[in-house]
Coordinates of C-alpha atoms in Angstrom, one line a residue:
X1 CA 77.1 52.4 81.7
X2 CA 80.6 52.0 80.2
X3 CA 82.0 54.5 77.8
X4 CA 84.3 53.4 74.9
X5 CA 87.9 54.3 75.7
X6 CA 88.1 56.9 72.9
X7 CA 85.0 58.7 74.0
X8 CA 86.1 58.7 77.7
X9 CA 89.4 60.1 76.7
X10 CA 87.8 62.8 74.6
X11 CA 85.5 63.9 77.5
X12 CA 88.5 64.0 79.9
X13 CA 90.4 66.1 77.4
X14 CA 87.5 68.6 76.9
X15 CA 87.1 69.0 80.7
X16 CA 90.6 70.3 81.0
X17 CA 90.5 72.6 78.0
X18 CA 90.2 76.3 79.0
X19 CA 86.8 78.1 78.8
X20 CA 86.8 80.5 75.9
X21 CA 84.9 83.4 77.6
X22 CA 83.3 83.0 81.0
X23 CA 80.5 85.2 82.3
X24 CA 79.7 85.2 86.0
X25 CA 76.4 86.9 87.1
X26 CA 75.3 87.4 90.6
X27 CA 71.7 88.4 91.4
X28 CA 70.4 89.3 94.8
X29 CA 67.4 90.9 96.4
X30 CA 69.5 94.0 97.0
X31 CA 71.8 94.4 94.0
X32 CA 73.0 97.9 95.0
X33 CA 74.0 96.9 98.6
X34 CA 77.4 96.2 100.0
X35 CA 76.1 92.6 100.5
X36 CA 76.2 92.1 96.7
X37 CA 79.8 93.3 96.6
X38 CA 80.6 91.0 99.5
X39 CA 79.0 88.0 97.7
X40 CA 81.1 88.7 94.6
X41 CA 84.3 89.0 96.6
X42 CA 83.5 85.7 98.4
X43 CA 82.6 83.7 95.3
X44 CA 85.3 81.5 93.9
X45 CA 83.5 81.5 90.6
X46 CA 83.8 85.3 90.3
X47 CA 87.4 84.9 91.4
X48 CA 88.1 82.9 88.3
X49 CA 87.7 86.0 86.2
X50 CA 90.8 87.5 88.0
X51 CA 93.1 84.7 87.0
X52 CA 95.7 85.2 84.3
X53 CA 95.2 81.7 82.9
X54 CA 91.8 80.7 81.5
X55 CA 89.7 78.4 83.7
X56 CA 88.8 74.9 82.5
X57 CA 85.2 73.5 82.8
X58 CA 86.5 71.4 85.7
X59 CA 87.8 74.6 87.4
X60 CA 84.4 76.3 87.0
X61 CA 82.5 73.3 88.3
X62 CA 84.8 72.9 91.4
X63 CA 84.5 76.7 92.2
X64 CA 80.7 76.7 91.8
X65 CA 80.3 73.6 94.0
X66 CA 82.4 75.3 96.7
X67 CA 80.4 78.5 96.4
X68 CA 77.3 77.0 98.1
X69 CA 79.1 76.7 101.4
X70 CA 81.1 79.9 101.1
X71 CA 78.1 82.1 100.3
X72 CA 75.9 80.5 103.0
X73 CA 78.7 81.2 105.5
X74 CA 78.9 84.8 104.4
X75 CA 75.1 85.2 104.7
X76 CA 75.0 83.6 108.2
X77 CA 77.8 86.0 109.2
X78 CA 75.6 88.9 108.0
X79 CA 72.5 87.7 109.9
X80 CA 70.6 86.0 107.0
X81 CA 69.7 82.6 108.4
X82 CA 67.1 81.6 105.8
X83 CA 68.8 82.1 102.4
X84 CA 68.0 80.3 99.2
X85 CA 71.0 79.9 96.8
X86 CA 70.9 78.7 93.2
X87 CA 74.1 78.3 91.2
X88 CA 73.7 77.2 87.5
X89 CA 76.2 76.5 84.8
X90 CA 74.5 77.4 81.5
X91 CA 71.1 76.8 83.1
X92 CA 72.0 73.6 84.9
X93 CA 71.9 73.5 88.7
X94 CA 75.4 72.8 89.9
X95 CA 74.2 70.5 92.8
X96 CA 73.0 68.1 90.2
X97 CA 76.2 67.9 88.2
X98 CA 78.6 65.0 89.3
X99 CA 82.1 66.2 90.1
X100 CA 83.5 63.5 87.9
X101 CA 81.4 64.5 84.9
X102 CA 81.9 68.2 84.3
X103 CA 80.3 69.9 81.3
X104 CA 82.3 70.1 78.1
X105 CA 82.1 73.9 78.1
X106 CA 80.7 76.6 80.3
X107 CA 79.7 80.0 79.1
X108 CA 77.7 81.5 82.0
X109 CA 77.7 81.0 85.8
X110 CA 74.4 82.3 87.2
X111 CA 74.4 82.8 91.0
X112 CA 71.0 83.8 92.4
X113 CA 70.7 84.6 96.1
X114 CA 67.5 85.2 98.0
X115 CA 68.9 86.2 101.3
X116 CA 65.5 86.7 103.1
X117 CA 65.1 88.6 106.3
X118 CA 68.0 89.7 108.5
X119 CA 67.9 88.2 112.0
X120 CA 68.4 89.8 115.4
X121 CA 69.7 88.1 118.5
X122 CA 66.9 86.9 120.8
X123 CA 67.8 85.0 124.0
X124 CA 71.5 84.7 124.2
X125 CA 73.7 83.4 127.0
X126 CA 77.2 82.0 127.6
X127 CA 77.9 80.2 130.8
X128 CA 79.7 79.8 133.1
X129 CA 82.0 82.9 132.9
X130 CA 85.2 83.6 134.7
X131 CA 85.2 86.8 136.8
X132 CA 86.0 89.9 134.8
X133 CA 85.2 88.3 131.4
X134 CA 84.1 90.9 128.8
X135 CA 81.9 89.7 126.0
X136 CA 81.4 91.4 122.7
X137 CA 78.9 94.2 122.8
X138 CA 77.0 92.7 119.9
X139 CA 76.4 89.5 121.9
X140 CA 73.1 90.9 123.2
X141 CA 69.4 90.8 122.6
X142 CA 68.3 93.0 119.7
X143 CA 71.8 93.2 118.1
X144 CA 72.3 92.0 114.6
X145 CA 72.8 88.2 114.6
X146 CA 76.1 87.0 113.3
X147 CA 78.0 83.7 113.4
X148 CA 81.2 85.7 113.9
X149 CA 79.7 87.3 117.0
X150 CA 78.9 83.9 118.3
X151 CA 82.5 82.7 117.7
X152 CA 83.9 85.9 119.3
X153 CA 81.8 85.4 122.3
X154 CA 82.8 81.8 122.8
X155 CA 86.5 82.8 122.3
X156 CA 86.1 85.6 124.9
X157 CA 84.6 83.1 127.3
X158 CA 87.4 80.6 126.8
X159 CA 90.1 83.3 127.0
X160 CA 88.6 84.5 130.3
X161 CA 89.0 81.1 131.9
X162 CA 92.5 80.7 130.5
X163 CA 93.5 84.0 131.9
X164 CA 92.9 82.8 135.4
X165 CA 94.7 79.5 135.0
X166 CA 92.1 77.1 133.4
X167 CA 94.3 76.2 130.4
X168 CA 92.0 73.5 129.0
X169 CA 88.8 75.6 129.0
X170 CA 86.7 74.9 126.0
X171 CA 83.2 75.2 124.4
X172 CA 81.4 72.1 125.6
X173 CA 78.0 72.6 124.0
X174 CA 75.7 74.9 122.1
X175 CA 72.1 75.2 121.2
X176 CA 71.3 77.7 118.4
X177 CA 67.7 78.1 117.2
X178 CA 66.6 80.4 114.4
X179 CA 63.0 81.5 114.9
X180 CA 62.0 82.5 111.4
X181 CA 58.5 83.8 112.4
X182 CA 60.1 86.4 114.7
X183 CA 63.4 86.9 112.8
X184 CA 65.3 86.1 116.0
X185 CA 68.3 83.8 116.7
X186 CA 68.5 82.3 120.1
X187 CA 71.9 81.0 121.3
X188 CA 72.8 79.1 124.4
X189 CA 76.6 78.5 124.6
X190 CA 78.1 76.3 127.4
X191 CA 81.7 76.3 128.6
X192 CA 83.7 73.7 130.4
X193 CA 86.4 75.6 132.4
X194 CA 88.4 72.5 133.3
X195 CA 90.8 72.4 136.3
X196 CA 93.0 75.3 137.3
X197 CA 96.5 74.3 136.3
X198 CA 100.1 75.2 137.0
X199 CA 103.1 75.4 134.7
X200 CA 105.0 72.1 134.5
X201 CA 108.2 71.2 132.7
X202 CA 109.5 72.8 129.6
X203 CA 109.9 69.8 127.3
X204 CA 112.6 70.7 124.8
X205 CA 112.8 69.2 121.3
X206 CA 114.7 70.3 118.2
X207 CA 117.9 72.2 118.9
X208 CA 121.2 70.6 118.2
X209 CA 123.7 73.3 119.1
X210 CA 121.8 75.2 121.8
X211 CA 122.2 74.0 125.4
X212 CA 118.9 73.0 127.2
X213 CA 119.9 74.8 130.4
X214 CA 120.3 78.1 128.5
X215 CA 117.0 77.6 126.7
X216 CA 115.3 77.3 130.1
X217 CA 117.1 80.4 131.4
X218 CA 116.2 82.5 128.4
X219 CA 112.5 81.3 128.2
X220 CA 112.0 82.1 131.9
X221 CA 108.9 79.9 132.1
X222 CA 107.6 80.2 135.7
X223 CA 107.4 76.5 136.5
X224 CA 105.1 75.9 139.4
X225 CA 103.1 79.1 138.9
X226 CA 99.5 79.2 137.9
X227 CA 99.1 78.9 134.1
X228 CA 99.0 82.3 132.3
X229 CA 98.8 82.5 128.5
X230 CA 100.7 85.8 128.6
X231 CA 103.6 84.2 130.3
X232 CA 103.6 81.5 127.7
X233 CA 103.7 84.0 124.8
X234 CA 106.4 86.0 126.7
X235 CA 108.6 82.9 126.9
X236 CA 108.3 82.4 123.2
X237 CA 109.1 86.1 122.6
X238 CA 112.3 85.8 124.6
X239 CA 113.5 82.8 122.6
X240 CA 112.8 84.5 119.3
X241 CA 114.6 87.7 120.5
X242 CA 117.9 85.8 120.7
X243 CA 117.9 85.3 116.9
X244 CA 119.1 81.8 117.4
X245 CA 115.9 80.1 116.2
X246 CA 114.1 80.4 112.8
X247 CA 111.0 78.7 114.3
X248 CA 109.8 79.0 117.9
X249 CA 106.6 77.2 118.9
X250 CA 105.5 76.7 122.5
X251 CA 102.4 74.5 122.9
X252 CA 100.5 73.0 125.8
X253 CA 100.6 69.3 126.4
X254 CA 97.4 67.5 125.4
X255 CA 96.8 66.2 128.9
X256 CA 97.8 67.6 132.3
X257 CA 99.7 65.6 134.9
X258 CA 97.3 66.1 137.8
X259 CA 97.2 69.9 138.2
X260 CA 100.5 70.4 136.3
X261 CA 100.6 71.2 132.5
X262 CA 103.9 70.6 130.7
X263 CA 104.9 72.9 127.8
X264 CA 106.2 71.4 124.6
X265 CA 108.8 73.3 122.5
X266 CA 109.3 73.1 118.8
X267 CA 112.6 74.9 118.0
X268 CA 114.4 75.1 114.7
X269 CA 117.8 76.7 114.8
X270 CA 118.8 79.3 112.2
X271 CA 122.2 79.2 110.6
X272 CA 124.6 80.4 113.3
X273 CA 126.6 82.7 111.0
X274 CA 125.4 85.6 109.0
X275 CA 126.9 88.5 107.0
X276 CA 125.5 91.5 105.2
X277 CA 126.3 94.8 103.7
X278 CA 124.7 98.2 103.0
X279 CA 125.3 101.4 101.1
X280 CA 124.1 105.0 101.1
X281 CA 124.8 107.8 98.7
X282 CA 124.5 111.6 98.9
X283 CA 125.8 114.2 96.5
X284 CA 128.0 115.9 99.2
X285 CA 128.9 113.1 101.6
X286 CA 129.6 110.7 98.8
X287 CA 129.3 106.9 99.1
X288 CA 129.0 105.1 102.4
X289 CA 129.7 101.4 102.6
X290 CA 129.1 99.0 105.6
X291 CA 129.4 95.3 106.2
X292 CA 129.0 93.0 109.2
X293 CA 129.6 89.4 110.3
X294 CA 127.5 87.8 113.0
X295 CA 127.6 84.6 115.0
X296 CA 124.3 84.0 116.8
X297 CA 125.3 81.2 119.1
X298 CA 129.0 81.4 119.9
X299 CA 129.3 79.1 122.9
X300 CA 125.9 77.2 122.7
X301 CA 124.1 79.6 125.0
X302 CA 122.8 82.2 122.5
X303 CA 125.9 84.4 122.9
X304 CA 126.0 86.8 120.0
X305 CA 129.2 88.2 118.5
X306 CA 128.9 90.9 115.8
X307 CA 131.8 92.5 114.0
X308 CA 131.0 95.4 111.7
X309 CA 132.9 98.0 109.7
X310 CA 131.9 101.2 107.9
X311 CA 133.6 103.6 105.5
X312 CA 131.9 106.9 104.7
X313 CA 132.8 109.9 102.6
X314 CA 134.1 108.0 99.6
X315 CA 134.3 110.5 96.7
X316 CA 132.5 113.2 98.8
X317 CA 133.1 116.9 99.3
X318 CA 132.5 117.0 103.1
X319 CA 135.9 116.4 104.6
X320 CA 137.8 113.1 104.1
X321 CA 136.9 109.5 104.6
X322 CA 135.6 108.2 107.9
X323 CA 136.4 104.6 109.2
X324 CA 134.8 102.7 111.9
X325 CA 135.2 99.1 113.2
X326 CA 133.1 97.8 116.1
X327 CA 132.9 94.5 118.0
X328 CA 129.8 93.8 120.0
X329 CA 129.2 90.8 122.3
X330 CA 125.8 90.0 123.9
X331 CA 124.6 87.3 126.2
X332 CA 120.8 87.1 126.8
X333 CA 119.3 86.2 130.2
X334 CA 122.5 86.9 132.1
X335 CA 121.0 88.3 135.3
X336 CA 117.4 87.2 134.7
X337 CA 115.3 86.2 131.7
X338 CA 114.7 89.9 130.7
X339 CA 118.2 91.3 131.4
X340 CA 121.0 90.8 128.9
X341 CA 124.7 91.6 129.3
X342 CA 126.6 93.4 126.5
X343 CA 130.2 94.5 125.8
X344 CA 131.4 96.7 123.0
X345 CA 134.8 97.8 121.6
X346 CA 135.0 100.5 118.9
X347 CA 137.8 102.1 117.0
X348 CA 137.1 105.0 114.6
X349 CA 138.8 107.7 112.6
X350 CA 136.7 110.6 111.5
X351 CA 137.7 113.3 109.0
X352 CA 134.8 115.7 109.1
X353 CA 134.4 119.2 107.6
X354 CA 135.2 121.0 110.9
X355 CA 137.2 118.5 112.9
X356 CA 139.1 115.2 112.8
X357 CA 139.2 112.6 115.6
X358 CA 140.9 109.2 116.2
X359 CA 139.0 107.5 119.0
X360 CA 138.8 104.2 120.9
X361 CA 135.8 103.3 123.1
X362 CA 135.2 100.4 125.5
X363 CA 131.8 99.8 127.2
X364 CA 130.0 97.0 129.1
X365 CA 126.6 97.0 130.6
X366 CA 123.1 95.6 130.9
X367 CA 120.0 95.8 128.7
X368 CA 116.7 95.4 130.4
X369 CA 113.5 94.5 128.5
X370 CA 110.6 96.0 130.5
X371 CA 108.1 94.9 127.8
X372 CA 107.9 94.2 124.1
X373 CA 108.0 97.9 123.4
X374 CA 110.2 99.3 126.3
X375 CA 113.9 98.8 126.7
X376 CA 116.5 100.3 129.1
X377 CA 120.3 100.2 129.1
X378 CA 123.0 101.1 131.6
X379 CA 126.7 100.7 131.2
X380 CA 130.2 101.8 132.2
X381 CA 132.8 102.7 129.7
X382 CA 136.1 104.3 128.8
X383 CA 136.8 106.6 125.9
X384 CA 140.1 108.1 124.6
X385 CA 140.5 110.4 121.6
X386 CA 143.0 112.6 119.8
X387 CA 141.1 115.4 118.0
X388 CA 141.8 118.5 116.0
X389 CA 139.4 121.4 115.5
X390 CA 139.4 125.2 115.3
X391 CA 140.6 125.4 118.9
X392 CA 143.6 123.2 118.1
X393 CA 144.7 119.8 119.1
X394 CA 143.1 118.0 122.1
X395 CA 143.7 114.6 123.7
X396 CA 141.2 113.4 126.3
X397 CA 140.5 110.4 128.5
X398 CA 137.2 110.0 130.2
X399 CA 135.1 107.4 132.1
X400 CA 131.5 107.2 131.0
X401 CA 128.2 105.9 132.5
X402 CA 125.8 105.7 129.5
X403 CA 122.2 105.1 130.2
X404 CA 119.2 105.1 127.9
X405 CA 115.5 104.3 127.4
X406 CA 113.8 103.4 124.2
X407 CA 110.0 103.2 123.6
X408 CA 109.0 101.7 120.3
X409 CA 105.3 101.6 119.5
X410 CA 105.6 101.8 115.7
X411 CA 103.6 99.4 113.6
X412 CA 106.7 98.8 111.4
X413 CA 110.3 99.6 112.2
X414 CA 111.4 100.3 108.6
X415 CA 108.2 101.8 107.2
X416 CA 106.0 103.1 110.1
X417 CA 102.6 104.4 109.3
X418 CA 101.2 104.6 112.8
X419 CA 102.4 104.8 116.4
X420 CA 105.4 106.6 118.0
X421 CA 109.0 106.1 118.9
X422 CA 111.1 107.7 121.6
X423 CA 114.7 107.3 122.7
X424 CA 116.7 109.2 125.4
X425 CA 120.4 108.7 125.9
X426 CA 122.1 110.3 128.9
X427 CA 125.9 109.9 129.3
X428 CA 127.6 111.3 132.4
X429 CA 131.3 111.4 131.9
X430 CA 134.2 111.8 134.4
X431 CA 137.4 113.5 133.3
X432 CA 140.7 111.7 133.6
X433 CA 142.6 114.1 131.4
X434 CA 142.2 116.7 128.7
X435 CA 138.6 117.9 129.3
X436 CA 136.2 118.5 132.2
X437 CA 133.5 116.3 133.7
X438 CA 129.9 116.7 132.6
X439 CA 126.9 115.0 131.0
X440 CA 125.7 114.7 127.4
X441 CA 122.0 114.4 126.6
X442 CA 120.4 113.3 123.3
X443 CA 116.7 112.7 122.7
X444 CA 114.8 111.5 119.6
X445 CA 111.0 111.4 119.3
X446 CA 108.9 110.4 116.3
X447 CA 105.1 110.3 115.7
X448 CA 103.3 108.7 112.7
X449 CA 99.6 109.1 111.7
X450 CA 97.8 107.8 108.6
X451 CA 94.6 109.1 107.1
X452 CA 92.5 109.1 103.9
X453 CA 91.0 106.2 102.0
X454 CA 92.9 103.0 102.9
X455 CA 95.4 105.2 104.9
X456 CA 96.9 106.4 101.7
X457 CA 98.5 109.4 103.4
X458 CA 100.9 109.3 106.3
X459 CA 102.1 112.3 108.3
X460 CA 105.4 111.8 110.1
X461 CA 107.0 114.2 112.6
X462 CA 110.4 114.0 114.3
X463 CA 112.0 116.0 117.0
X464 CA 115.6 115.8 118.2
X465 CA 117.2 117.6 121.2
X466 CA 120.9 117.6 122.3
X467 CA 122.8 119.2 125.1
X468 CA 126.3 119.0 126.7
X469 CA 126.7 120.4 130.2
X470 CA 129.9 120.7 132.3
X471 CA 132.9 121.5 130.1
X472 CA 133.2 124.8 128.2
X473 CA 132.8 124.9 124.4
X474 CA 136.5 124.8 124.0
X475 CA 137.1 122.0 126.5
X476 CA 134.2 119.7 125.6
X477 CA 135.0 116.4 123.8
X478 CA 134.9 117.3 120.1
X479 CA 132.8 114.3 119.1
X480 CA 130.2 115.0 121.9
X481 CA 129.3 118.4 120.2
X482 CA 126.5 118.9 117.7
X483 CA 126.3 120.0 114.1
X484 CA 123.3 120.3 111.8
X485 CA 122.9 119.8 108.0
X486 CA 122.7 116.8 105.7
X487 CA 120.9 113.5 106.1
X488 CA 119.6 112.8 109.6
X489 CA 119.2 116.5 110.4
X490 CA 118.4 119.0 107.7
X491 CA 118.2 117.7 104.1
X492 CA 119.1 120.2 101.5
X493 CA 121.7 121.9 103.6
X494 CA 125.4 121.0 103.3
X495 CA 126.6 118.3 105.6
X496 CA 127.4 119.7 109.1
X497 CA 127.2 123.2 107.7
X498 CA 125.7 124.7 110.9
X499 CA 127.7 124.9 114.0
X500 CA 129.0 127.7 116.2
X501 CA 131.0 130.3 114.3
X502 CA 134.0 131.7 116.1
X503 CA 135.4 135.2 115.8
X504 CA 138.0 133.8 113.5
X505 CA 135.3 132.7 111.1
X506 CA 136.0 129.0 111.8
X507 CA 133.2 126.7 112.8
X508 CA 133.0 124.2 115.8
X509 CA 130.3 122.0 117.1
X510 CA 127.7 123.4 119.5
X511 CA 126.8 122.3 123.0
X512 CA 123.0 122.5 122.2
X513 CA 121.0 121.2 119.3
X514 CA 117.4 121.1 118.1
X515 CA 116.2 119.2 115.0
X516 CA 112.6 119.2 113.7
X517 CA 111.4 117.3 110.6
X518 CA 108.0 116.8 109.0
X519 CA 107.0 114.5 106.1
X520 CA 103.8 113.8 104.3
X521 CA 103.9 110.5 102.4
X522 CA 101.3 109.7 99.7
X523 CA 100.9 106.3 98.2
X524 CA 100.5 106.5 94.4
X525 CA 100.6 102.7 93.9
X526 CA 101.0 99.7 96.1
X527 CA 104.7 100.0 95.9
X528 CA 105.4 103.6 95.1
X529 CA 105.0 106.7 97.3
X530 CA 105.8 110.4 96.9
X531 CA 107.2 112.3 99.9
X532 CA 107.3 116.0 100.7
X533 CA 109.5 117.1 103.6
X534 CA 110.6 120.1 105.6
X535 CA 113.6 120.0 108.1
X536 CA 114.6 122.6 110.6
X537 CA 117.8 122.7 112.7
X538 CA 119.4 124.8 115.5
X539 CA 122.9 124.7 117.0
X540 CA 124.0 127.0 119.8
X541 CA 126.9 127.4 122.2
X542 CA 124.7 127.4 125.4
X543 CA 124.5 124.3 127.6
X544 CA 120.8 123.7 126.9
X545 CA 119.1 124.9 123.7
X546 CA 117.2 128.1 124.5
X547 CA 117.8 130.0 121.2
X548 CA 119.9 132.6 122.9
X549 CA 123.2 132.2 121.1
X550 CA 122.7 130.0 118.1
X551 CA 121.5 129.9 114.6
X552 CA 118.7 128.2 112.7
X553 CA 118.6 126.8 109.2
X554 CA 116.1 124.8 107.1
X555 CA 115.7 122.7 104.0
X556 CA 112.8 121.2 102.1
X557 CA 112.3 118.9 99.1
X558 CA 110.6 116.0 97.5
X559 CA 111.3 112.3 97.5
X560 CA 110.1 108.9 96.3
X561 CA 109.9 105.6 98.1
X562 CA 109.8 102.2 96.4
X563 CA 108.6 99.4 98.8
X564 CA 110.6 96.2 98.3
X565 CA 108.5 94.2 100.8
X566 CA 111.3 94.2 103.4
X567 CA 111.6 98.0 103.5
X568 CA 111.5 101.0 101.1
X569 CA 114.3 102.2 98.9
X570 CA 114.6 106.0 99.5
X571 CA 115.5 108.8 97.1
X572 CA 115.3 112.4 98.4
X573 CA 116.2 115.7 96.7
X574 CA 116.5 118.6 99.1
X575 CA 117.1 122.4 98.7
X576 CA 118.3 124.9 101.3
X577 CA 115.5 127.3 102.4
X578 CA 117.1 129.5 105.1
X579 CA 120.3 129.8 107.1
X580 CA 123.9 130.5 106.4
X581 CA 124.8 131.4 102.8
X582 CA 127.2 129.7 100.4
X583 CA 125.2 126.5 100.2
X584 CA 126.0 124.2 97.3
X585 CA 122.5 123.9 95.9
X586 CA 120.3 120.8 95.9
X587 CA 121.4 117.6 97.6
X588 CA 120.4 114.0 96.7
X589 CA 120.1 111.3 99.3
X590 CA 119.7 107.6 98.5
X591 CA 119.3 104.9 101.1
X592 CA 117.2 102.0 102.5
X593 CA 114.3 102.6 104.9
X594 CA 112.4 105.8 105.6
X595 CA 114.4 108.9 106.5
X596 CA 113.0 108.5 110.0

């Protein structure tokens, strides 16, 4: 039948006009169960009610037609393998409505689900299996049947074979029978392990500026070794770690060459140059500004050059202004694929409340990535400084051998809610002139735990420890000593207000330090959190902090965090609780990222 042009145009226009008021009803055999909630959450028809713009009849019809498969899929996943589903638009079954002829208007979507009995697994098997393969516990006779369990079991079987070198292992067949009289689901899944393969060539495509030989060095793909998916992922991680590429994809060739499997790369280079800036503000320290310029691929081998500068204390009351300029060069995969070379040069001028220092530092060393979470460094350096403190003027020259270890098991670097972080830095130093030989230790540990509905609350705990051994308090390098107070140690206390008080009444840094901080963070909305914190600090003159010759102080307060998506903006207000007198009252701290 042919419609006159005018009538056809009218029908088309009406199909795209918005529905005035849509009512979506879902009826099940168990209306008060979590299944009813899951059905509503899965239904595209119900989802139309959450849209800001009104749905058209065409939208409603398309959503309802898609709901048949979506709801059946959910029911199968919950173990209901004999459901009956009816979806009607104003009393008309959706399955009988042509997609090209939607109704002119829709008032009610009625979804009726008769889920029937819930099935259990009967006879289930997955063969053959690689040695050591662990299948899901629910893939067993008597467990609740579920299509997701079948998928998980098949995936575990394939993964087991891939882990022992069978890169092309796949599900080759399946027989699934629902025995409705017994309420049981039988499943026979069959795997084809395929041949055991070795890594072949790394086939490189995409980069324009990066040299292929350096890509191979950095990736560290063990060509000739038995295929291992962990090695493949590790090679991709090494390439991403350079920062040279915005996209890194390593994929297996479709077909092996005999027992050799080539690996294809898809690499997209990021812009080689980058710059950025930052700012922090506190009531006493004033404004701090920082900026950097970075080149990610200086000579075509992922060499990284970073130049950064920082000015602190602008308009502050804690001494004068501090200046720092640092140049850092890094070259990945210098000694092997997981060992980088680095070199640093730094010039700084500090005007702190209790000392001033003009310093130059040179350092070169290696950085070893033991795993994705563990990193070690070792270097050799030279440092020279001219300083002034309560003991008078000092000029020193030292050789250093800095070494460090960092364990980062946080779930998010800028806004951690679970996991832990630990860093230890040990710096032996050899006196050339002006001081005495010794060693400086600094350790920083943090733990995060979330609890409550949807992990609404997060408890964060931080501990810091510092020690300088070897030179006396008077002879120790001034910038190696420790102070407490202000952001990073004890919020609410004046910046660097706690040190070692001399008989003259002047204050110098201590050879030992302890810092403890606790926070409870509570989400009030998706983006906003309220934080309560308590900080405690200790500084003493002894070589290792034992509480024998130092003082404690503390501070507490409240803060808010606004999550920008890339990290929270932080505002803290702290008050002094205990410690030396003559504090200036409350302190305000503004920055990006959590306090720790």
